[in-house]
Amino acid sequence: MAKVIMICGKISSGKSTYAERLRQKGHAVVLSVDEVMLSLFDPYLGEKHEEYASRVQRFLFKKSVELIAAGVDVILDWGFWSREDRRQAREFYVKQGIACEFHYVAVDNAEWKRRVAQRNVQVLAGKSDAYFVDENLMKKFEEKFEEPEKGEIEVWMEEKGK
């Protein structure tokens, strides 16, 4: 039976890299809110960003159920920043009898800031289509992100600095 793996973690923690490694190991599809958002919309949507991201998430939840029904594992690569987001996502799949698990990509604060800076250099150089993370976005993220508790997470990945 196919399952869903939900990747939790900070911006630039290595979630997408981890999701890609999981995808390559098995018969899986990665669904990424950022990938859809950056493909369809200007990266600077301002106040509309949250609304559009929520719509994309709802669409990807529905699409994930179709893929799972077809026997394909699904990897959701979109952060799950709050406990409530994680609770609702788990509840969504459990109610449908779909096996699910959370994987948390943990990174310490110094390494996180180094990765954000490295990412921004890549974005500015046109070598990455990721979001540029300015000070306002970092502050917003630090206010919103709720570190998961061990009981919420099935797989805890510790990312080490270089």
PDB file of C-alpha atoms in Angstrom:
ATOM      1  CA  MET A   1       0.000   0.000   0.000  1.00  0.00           C
ATOM      2  CA  ALA A   2       1.321   3.406  -0.938  1.00  0.00           C
ATOM      3  CA  LYS A   3       1.961   6.014   1.756  1.00  0.00           C
ATOM      4  CA  VAL A   4       2.646   9.697   2.153  1.00  0.00           C
ATOM      5  CA  ILE A   5       5.810  11.155   3.690  1.00  0.00           C
ATOM      6  CA  MET A   6       5.524  14.750   4.859  1.00  0.00           C
ATOM      7  CA  ILE A   7       8.779  16.685   5.099  1.00  0.00           C
ATOM      8  CA  CYS A   8       8.941  19.184   7.941  1.00  0.00           C
ATOM      9  CA  GLY A   9      11.680  21.762   8.369  1.00  0.00           C
ATOM     10  CA  LYS A  10      12.884  25.315   8.090  1.00  0.00           C
ATOM     11  CA  ILE A  11      13.418  27.193   4.839  1.00  0.00           C
ATOM     12  CA  SER A  12      16.810  26.120   3.419  1.00  0.00           C
ATOM     13  CA  SER A  13      17.201  23.262   5.884  1.00  0.00           C
ATOM     14  CA  GLY A  14      17.675  20.697   3.119  1.00  0.00           C
ATOM     15  CA  LYS A  15      14.072  19.483   2.789  1.00  0.00           C
ATOM     16  CA  SER A  16      14.037  19.423  -1.008  1.00  0.00           C
ATOM     17  CA  THR A  17      17.397  17.664  -1.203  1.00  0.00           C
ATOM     18  CA  TYR A  18      16.178  15.094   1.315  1.00  0.00           C
ATOM     19  CA  ALA A  19      12.872  14.662  -0.553  1.00  0.00           C
ATOM     20  CA  GLU A  20      14.785  14.051  -3.784  1.00  0.00           C
ATOM     21  CA  ARG A  21      16.938  11.382  -2.095  1.00  0.00           C
ATOM     22  CA  LEU A  22      13.786   9.646  -0.879  1.00  0.00           C
ATOM     23  CA  ARG A  23      12.241   9.885  -4.354  1.00  0.00           C
ATOM     24  CA  GLN A  24      15.262   8.274  -5.952  1.00  0.00           C
ATOM     25  CA  LYS A  25      15.177   5.381  -3.455  1.00  0.00           C
ATOM     26  CA  GLY A  26      11.665   4.303  -4.299  1.00  0.00           C
ATOM     27  CA  HIS A  27       8.579   4.552  -6.416  1.00  0.00           C
ATOM     28  CA  ALA A  28       7.553   8.054  -5.273  1.00  0.00           C
ATOM     29  CA  VAL A  29       6.484  11.464  -6.491  1.00  0.00           C
ATOM     30  CA  VAL A  30       7.502  14.720  -4.799  1.00  0.00           C
ATOM     31  CA  LEU A  31       4.780  17.366  -4.529  1.00  0.00           C
ATOM     32  CA  SER A  32       6.148  20.800  -3.690  1.00  0.00           C
ATOM     33  CA  VAL A  33       4.135  23.948  -2.998  1.00  0.00           C
ATOM     34  CA  ASP A  34       7.171  26.105  -3.836  1.00  0.00           C
ATOM     35  CA  GLU A  35       7.668  24.356  -7.163  1.00  0.00           C
ATOM     36  CA  VAL A  36       4.070  25.042  -8.187  1.00  0.00           C
ATOM     37  CA  MET A  37       4.065  28.600  -6.837  1.00  0.00           C
ATOM     38  CA  LEU A  38       7.317  29.561  -8.556  1.00  0.00           C
ATOM     39  CA  SER A  39       6.174  27.951 -11.817  1.00  0.00           C
ATOM     40  CA  LEU A  40       2.857  29.796 -11.924  1.00  0.00           C
ATOM     41  CA  PHE A  41       3.298  33.089 -10.099  1.00  0.00           C
ATOM     42  CA  ASP A  42       5.682  35.970  -9.608  1.00  0.00           C
ATOM     43  CA  PRO A  43       7.851  35.198  -6.556  1.00  0.00           C
ATOM     44  CA  TYR A  44       6.845  38.533  -4.993  1.00  0.00           C
ATOM     45  CA  LEU A  45       3.090  38.184  -4.510  1.00  0.00           C
ATOM     46  CA  GLY A  46       2.990  40.198  -1.305  1.00  0.00           C
ATOM     47  CA  GLU A  47      -0.265  39.783   0.604  1.00  0.00           C
ATOM     48  CA  LYS A  48      -1.596  37.239  -1.928  1.00  0.00           C
ATOM     49  CA  HIS A  49       1.227  34.752  -1.289  1.00  0.00           C
ATOM     50  CA  GLU A  50      -0.390  33.039   1.710  1.00  0.00           C
ATOM     51  CA  GLU A  51      -3.753  32.747  -0.049  1.00  0.00           C
ATOM     52  CA  TYR A  52      -2.261  31.221  -3.197  1.00  0.00           C
ATOM     53  CA  ALA A  53       0.021  28.894  -1.228  1.00  0.00           C
ATOM     54  CA  SER A  54      -2.997  27.635   0.734  1.00  0.00           C
ATOM     55  CA  ARG A  55      -4.870  26.959  -2.499  1.00  0.00           C
ATOM     56  CA  VAL A  56      -1.896  25.069  -3.924  1.00  0.00           C
ATOM     57  CA  GLN A  57      -1.642  23.001  -0.734  1.00  0.00           C
ATOM     58  CA  ARG A  58      -5.330  22.032  -0.935  1.00  0.00           C
ATOM     59  CA  PHE A  59      -4.867  21.027  -4.579  1.00  0.00           C
ATOM     60  CA  LEU A  60      -1.768  18.963  -3.775  1.00  0.00           C
ATOM     61  CA  PHE A  61      -3.524  17.199  -0.888  1.00  0.00           C
ATOM     62  CA  LYS A  62      -6.238  16.088  -3.345  1.00  0.00           C
ATOM     63  CA  LYS A  63      -3.688  15.110  -5.979  1.00  0.00           C
ATOM     64  CA  SER A  64      -1.701  13.111  -3.410  1.00  0.00           C
ATOM     65  CA  VAL A  65      -4.766  10.981  -2.645  1.00  0.00           C
ATOM     66  CA  GLU A  66      -5.136  10.187  -6.364  1.00  0.00           C
ATOM     67  CA  LEU A  67      -1.487   9.181  -6.616  1.00  0.00           C
ATOM     68  CA  ILE A  68      -1.644   7.047  -3.482  1.00  0.00           C
ATOM     69  CA  ALA A  69      -4.775   5.307  -4.822  1.00  0.00           C
ATOM     70  CA  ALA A  70      -2.746   4.536  -7.967  1.00  0.00           C
ATOM     71  CA  GLY A  71      -0.101   2.853  -5.800  1.00  0.00           C
ATOM     72  CA  VAL A  72       2.494   5.637  -5.840  1.00  0.00           C
ATOM     73  CA  ASP A  73       4.180   6.879  -2.668  1.00  0.00           C
ATOM     74  CA  VAL A  74       3.942  10.649  -2.243  1.00  0.00           C
ATOM     75  CA  ILE A  75       6.470  12.970  -0.631  1.00  0.00           C
ATOM     76  CA  LEU A  76       5.072  16.347   0.433  1.00  0.00           C
ATOM     77  CA  ASP A  77       7.884  18.894   0.437  1.00  0.00           C
ATOM     78  CA  TRP A  78       6.456  22.030   1.987  1.00  0.00           C
ATOM     79  CA  GLY A  79       7.695  22.538   5.533  1.00  0.00           C
ATOM     80  CA  PHE A  80       4.699  22.019   7.816  1.00  0.00           C
ATOM     81  CA  TRP A  81       5.813  24.901   9.991  1.00  0.00           C
ATOM     82  CA  SER A  82       3.179  24.731  12.729  1.00  0.00           C
ATOM     83  CA  ARG A  83       1.959  21.964  15.010  1.00  0.00           C
ATOM     84  CA  GLU A  84      -1.556  22.685  13.776  1.00  0.00           C
ATOM     85  CA  ASP A  85      -0.467  22.232  10.125  1.00  0.00           C
ATOM     86  CA  ARG A  86       1.114  18.910  11.053  1.00  0.00           C
ATOM     87  CA  ARG A  87      -1.926  17.797  13.052  1.00  0.00           C
ATOM     88  CA  GLN A  88      -4.347  18.674  10.244  1.00  0.00           C
ATOM     89  CA  ALA A  89      -2.214  16.970   7.595  1.00  0.00           C
ATOM     90  CA  ARG A  90      -1.922  13.764   9.610  1.00  0.00           C
ATOM     91  CA  GLU A  91      -5.649  13.820  10.358  1.00  0.00           C
ATOM     92  CA  PHE A  92      -6.447  14.295   6.646  1.00  0.00           C
ATOM     93  CA  TYR A  93      -4.615  11.095   5.705  1.00  0.00           C
ATOM     94  CA  VAL A  94      -5.589   9.017   8.744  1.00  0.00           C
ATOM     95  CA  LYS A  95      -9.292   9.719   8.096  1.00  0.00           C
ATOM     96  CA  GLN A  96      -8.832   8.270   4.614  1.00  0.00           C
ATOM     97  CA  GLY A  97      -6.952   5.213   5.830  1.00  0.00           C
ATOM     98  CA  ILE A  98      -3.710   6.350   4.195  1.00  0.00           C
ATOM     99  CA  ALA A  99      -0.422   5.511   5.891  1.00  0.00           C
ATOM    100  CA  CYS A 100       1.529   8.670   6.639  1.00  0.00           C
ATOM    101  CA  GLU A 101       4.651   9.742   8.426  1.00  0.00           C
ATOM    102  CA  PHE A 102       6.530  12.931   9.147  1.00  0.00           C
ATOM    103  CA  HIS A 103      10.235  13.331   8.501  1.00  0.00           C
ATOM    104  CA  TYR A 104      11.882  16.337  10.131  1.00  0.00           C
ATOM    105  CA  VAL A 105      15.025  17.835   8.621  1.00  0.00           C
ATOM    106  CA  ALA A 106      16.637  19.469  11.652  1.00  0.00           C
ATOM    107  CA  VAL A 107      19.403  22.010  11.293  1.00  0.00           C
ATOM    108  CA  ASP A 108      21.009  24.177  13.970  1.00  0.00           C
ATOM    109  CA  ASN A 109      20.581  27.953  13.813  1.00  0.00           C
ATOM    110  CA  ALA A 110      24.109  28.793  12.635  1.00  0.00           C
ATOM    111  CA  GLU A 111      23.958  26.220   9.835  1.00  0.00           C
ATOM    112  CA  TRP A 112      20.467  27.406   8.888  1.00  0.00           C
ATOM    113  CA  LYS A 113      21.652  31.006   8.498  1.00  0.00           C
ATOM    114  CA  ARG A 114      24.654  29.832   6.459  1.00  0.00           C
ATOM    115  CA  ARG A 115      22.362  27.868   4.155  1.00  0.00           C
ATOM    116  CA  VAL A 116      19.975  30.799   3.729  1.00  0.00           C
ATOM    117  CA  ALA A 117      22.908  33.040   2.763  1.00  0.00           C
ATOM    118  CA  GLN A 118      24.204  30.396   0.331  1.00  0.00           C
ATOM    119  CA  ARG A 119      20.747  30.011  -1.181  1.00  0.00           C
ATOM    120  CA  ASN A 120      20.390  33.777  -1.634  1.00  0.00           C
ATOM    121  CA  VAL A 121      23.711  33.923  -3.496  1.00  0.00           C
ATOM    122  CA  GLN A 122      22.474  31.167  -5.831  1.00  0.00           C
ATOM    123  CA  VAL A 123      19.129  32.940  -6.397  1.00  0.00           C
ATOM    124  CA  LEU A 124      20.800  36.293  -7.138  1.00  0.00           C
ATOM    125  CA  ALA A 125      23.207  34.609  -9.549  1.00  0.00           C
ATOM    126  CA  GLY A 126      20.271  33.028 -11.413  1.00  0.00           C
ATOM    127  CA  LYS A 127      21.441  29.530 -10.464  1.00  0.00           C
ATOM    128  CA  SER A 128      18.373  28.714  -8.378  1.00  0.00           C
ATOM    129  CA  ASP A 129      14.681  29.297  -8.829  1.00  0.00           C
ATOM    130  CA  ALA A 130      14.038  29.165  -5.070  1.00  0.00           C
ATOM    131  CA  TYR A 131      12.651  32.073  -3.101  1.00  0.00           C
ATOM    132  CA  PHE A 132      15.090  34.787  -2.021  1.00  0.00           C
ATOM    133  CA  VAL A 133      14.969  34.915   1.776  1.00  0.00           C
ATOM    134  CA  ASP A 134      15.321  38.514   2.911  1.00  0.00           C
ATOM    135  CA  GLU A 135      15.387  39.689   6.547  1.00  0.00           C
ATOM    136  CA  ASN A 136      11.596  40.165   6.611  1.00  0.00           C
ATOM    137  CA  LEU A 137      10.976  36.608   5.447  1.00  0.00           C
ATOM    138  CA  MET A 138      13.512  35.244   7.952  1.00  0.00           C
ATOM    139  CA  LYS A 139      11.802  37.163  10.765  1.00  0.00           C
ATOM    140  CA  LYS A 140       8.363  35.969   9.658  1.00  0.00           C
ATOM    141  CA  PHE A 141       9.635  32.419   9.518  1.00  0.00           C
ATOM    142  CA  GLU A 142      11.261  32.583  12.950  1.00  0.00           C
ATOM    143  CA  GLU A 143       7.944  33.825  14.381  1.00  0.00           C
ATOM    144  CA  LYS A 144       5.854  31.116  12.668  1.00  0.00           C
ATOM    145  CA  PHE A 145       8.023  27.994  12.839  1.00  0.00           C
ATOM    146  CA  GLU A 146       7.223  25.638  15.706  1.00  0.00           C
ATOM    147  CA  GLU A 147       9.932  23.076  16.326  1.00  0.00           C
ATOM    148  CA  PRO A 148       8.262  19.662  16.319  1.00  0.00           C
ATOM    149  CA  GLU A 149       8.251  17.475  19.373  1.00  0.00           C
ATOM    150  CA  LYS A 150       9.747  13.994  19.093  1.00  0.00           C
ATOM    151  CA  GLY A 151       6.279  12.399  19.339  1.00  0.00           C
ATOM    152  CA  GLU A 152       5.115  14.194  16.163  1.00  0.00           C
ATOM    153  CA  ILE A 153       7.915  12.860  13.976  1.00  0.00           C
ATOM    154  CA  GLU A 154       8.622   9.340  12.736  1.00  0.00           C
ATOM    155  CA  VAL A 155      12.030  10.113  11.162  1.00  0.00           C
ATOM    156  CA  TRP A 156      14.332  12.790  12.588  1.00  0.00           C
ATOM    157  CA  MET A 157      17.140  13.813  10.240  1.00  0.00           C
ATOM    158  CA  GLU A 158      19.985  15.870  11.708  1.00  0.00           C
ATOM    159  CA  GLU A 159      21.613  17.943   8.968  1.00  0.00           C
ATOM    160  CA  LYS A 160      25.229  18.794   9.712  1.00  0.00           C
ATOM    161  CA  GLY A 161      27.129  21.888   8.613  1.00  0.00           C
ATOM    162  CA  LYS A 162      29.895  21.831   6.065  1.00  0.00           C
TER     163      LYS A 162
END
